[in-house]
Amino acid sequence: MEPKIKKYDLLIKNGTVHTAVESFESEIGVSEGKIAAIGKNLGHSERIIDAKGLLVLPGGIDAHCHIEQESSSKIMTADDFYSGSVSAAFGGNTTILPFAAQHRGQSLRDVVANARKRAKDKAVIDYGLHLIISDPSKSVLEDELPSLIKEGYTSFKVYMTYEMLKINDGEILDILALARKYGALTMVHAENNEIINWISDRLTQRGYNAPKFHAVSHSHIAESEASRRAIDLARLVDARMLIVHVSDAEAANSILQARNNELNIYGETCPQYLFLTAKDLDQEGMEGAKYCCSPPPRDKESQKAIWKGLKNGTFQVFSSDHAPYRLDKSGKFHAGKDVSFNKIANGVPGLETRMPLLFSEGVGKGRITINEFVALTSTNAAKIYGLYPRKGSLVIGGDADIAIWDPKWVRTIKQEMLHDNMDYTPYEGMKVKGWPRIVINRGRIAVEDEKLKVERGSGKFLPRTPAETCREQPISSPLSPSRNFGAKLL
Ligand code: URP
Ligand code: ZN
Ligand code: ZN
């Protein structure tokens, strides 16, 4: 008998491979953390995974999550880089993109150094960092941001609402213009702050304080107006922009229209806008606080519009916006237990449930294809945020980031089975079909047999590449160059 020669460190056999564009039967050979071969009869390996009946997908990229991040009201998220990354891994992710958040007066450099320090000895899967810019001072714009972009922090979020985070339209333009110059991407939280405050004041003056009024105050018009305005600001300076956590049909329409007009506008939505509604906030006592996030969950019609947007090219990215605040003084109720809706910490958890929920309700119920699922949960984020093709794909030479899904695994979501540091999940009791059995990051088995297999701190930081094409060649615009004068001022 011929001796068996070791060829790969890991070989995945008998599974069906699904990428963002195609599905095929194939083996995958992994060597030194990279995909070394894709094909039939690849040979031998130290370790063989039999994926019969299972789906072999690129590992998920959760491109919007808040981990070990201090809010502007000085509350810390319940998850640190350990619990957050472990939870993400159990949900099929191999990469996360949380934020290094600047609060006013802080140096961006210090903020980044601090986030890197927090992540370094804790993350179990790979991670990059977006920035949050709340203080675009001269030194930030002229010095810190250009050099940070070159070092791989190629995307940043700005807020049009939240008193302590919001910046004005002129400041957004400054950031967009800079992002365009250096090939970075601006992410925008688009809600009109004045509208929200105006409604909130009238509600609280009349004694309407319950959590359900959070959804009333964050009117969908606040979101649609701000989204249109944000798109126009990006249009003025011909910059790339991604509107995060879209909940509203009109906002979604504006994004689609902009994309149809060949503007470099991208859209992101999240599970809370597919599976929750404002009715979830309308419960006894403070129970509704569990579902207070911004923008808020809306109604069944909005859910339908969001599903449609996942199918018709409005949304490229499906993220969790995991913003974990526990139901106590450390989180949701930092300002007290019986406070009015506008004092409740905003955000819902969702790192671990993002992909199973979309798989079950999207792929399982025929709303999206498995290839669209891969694009929305992994590939598009890799492309947009400068990680492709190293991440988000199954290609020779790319990182062996692979999630092996069991499409028949039926699970009822319960907080006790999740691995985050939360005390509730908004999806408690939901039955889902399909969950990853094995999750592999850079060739290392991260999760198998419902157990974590990687060490604390073994995740790697991912510097990201700026979008060259954006910097050198402004995208074609339907506007005549003379009307689009803002771009010429850059
Ligand atoms: O309510 C939310 N989404 N909180 C998290 C912070 C943010 O704006 O994304
Ligand atoms: Zn936001
Ligand atoms: Zn967020």
Tab-separated table of N, CA and C and ligand atoms in Angstrom, residues 64-66 69 99 132 157 159 162 189 244-245 268 294 320-323, ligand 3:
chain	number	residue	atom	x	y	z
A	64	HIS	N	-20.663	45.828	11.538
A	64	HIS	CA	-21.157	46.918	12.396
A	64	HIS	C	-21.523	46.327	13.748
A	65	CYS	N	-20.623	46.489	14.712
A	65	CYS	CA	-20.918	46.012	16.060
A	65	CYS	C	-20.154	46.887	17.056
A	66	HIS	N	-20.750	47.057	18.219
A	66	HIS	CA	-20.139	47.886	19.260
A	66	HIS	C	-19.645	46.965	20.368
A	69	GLN	N	-16.934	49.277	23.970
A	69	GLN	CA	-16.997	50.680	23.552
A	69	GLN	C	-17.757	51.481	24.601
A	99	PHE	N	-15.952	49.416	16.537
A	99	PHE	CA	-15.566	50.829	16.401
A	99	PHE	C	-14.552	51.254	17.453
A	132	ILE	N	-15.174	56.211	14.963
A	132	ILE	CA	-16.336	57.095	15.102
A	132	ILE	C	-15.752	58.484	15.304
A	157	LYS	N	-17.513	56.286	11.052
A	157	LYS	CA	-18.937	56.583	11.194
A	157	LYS	C	-19.117	57.984	11.743
A	159	TYR	N	-22.358	60.737	13.026
A	159	TYR	CA	-23.737	60.756	13.526
A	159	TYR	C	-24.414	62.075	13.184
A	162	TYR	N	-27.879	62.237	18.253
A	162	TYR	CA	-27.256	62.029	19.567
A	162	TYR	C	-26.469	63.293	19.909
A	189	HIS	N	-24.934	57.569	10.422
A	189	HIS	CA	-26.151	57.322	11.188
A	189	HIS	C	-27.089	58.468	10.841
A	244	VAL	N	-25.919	53.473	7.435
A	244	VAL	CA	-26.004	52.295	8.311
A	244	VAL	C	-27.424	52.100	8.849
A	245	HIS	N	-27.661	50.916	9.341
A	245	HIS	CA	-28.900	50.477	10.023
A	245	HIS	C	-30.177	51.153	9.517
A	268	GLU	N	-26.981	49.613	4.456
A	268	GLU	CA	-26.865	48.505	5.415
A	268	GLU	C	-28.176	48.382	6.174
A	294	SER	N	-31.842	52.694	17.831
A	294	SER	CA	-32.078	53.809	16.906
A	294	SER	C	-31.406	53.547	15.572
A	320	SER	N	-25.156	43.310	12.375
A	320	SER	CA	-25.986	43.172	13.593
A	320	SER	C	-26.264	44.511	14.266
A	321	ASP	N	-25.338	45.487	14.145
A	321	ASP	CA	-25.359	46.672	15.014
A	321	ASP	C	-25.473	46.231	16.475
A	322	HIS	N	-24.756	45.156	16.799
A	322	HIS	CA	-24.722	44.646	18.176
A	322	HIS	C	-24.306	45.791	19.109
A	323	ALA	N	-25.233	46.226	19.954
A	323	ALA	CA	-24.953	47.304	20.907
A	323	ALA	C	-25.496	46.825	22.247
B	3	ZN	ZN	-24.229	51.009	15.706
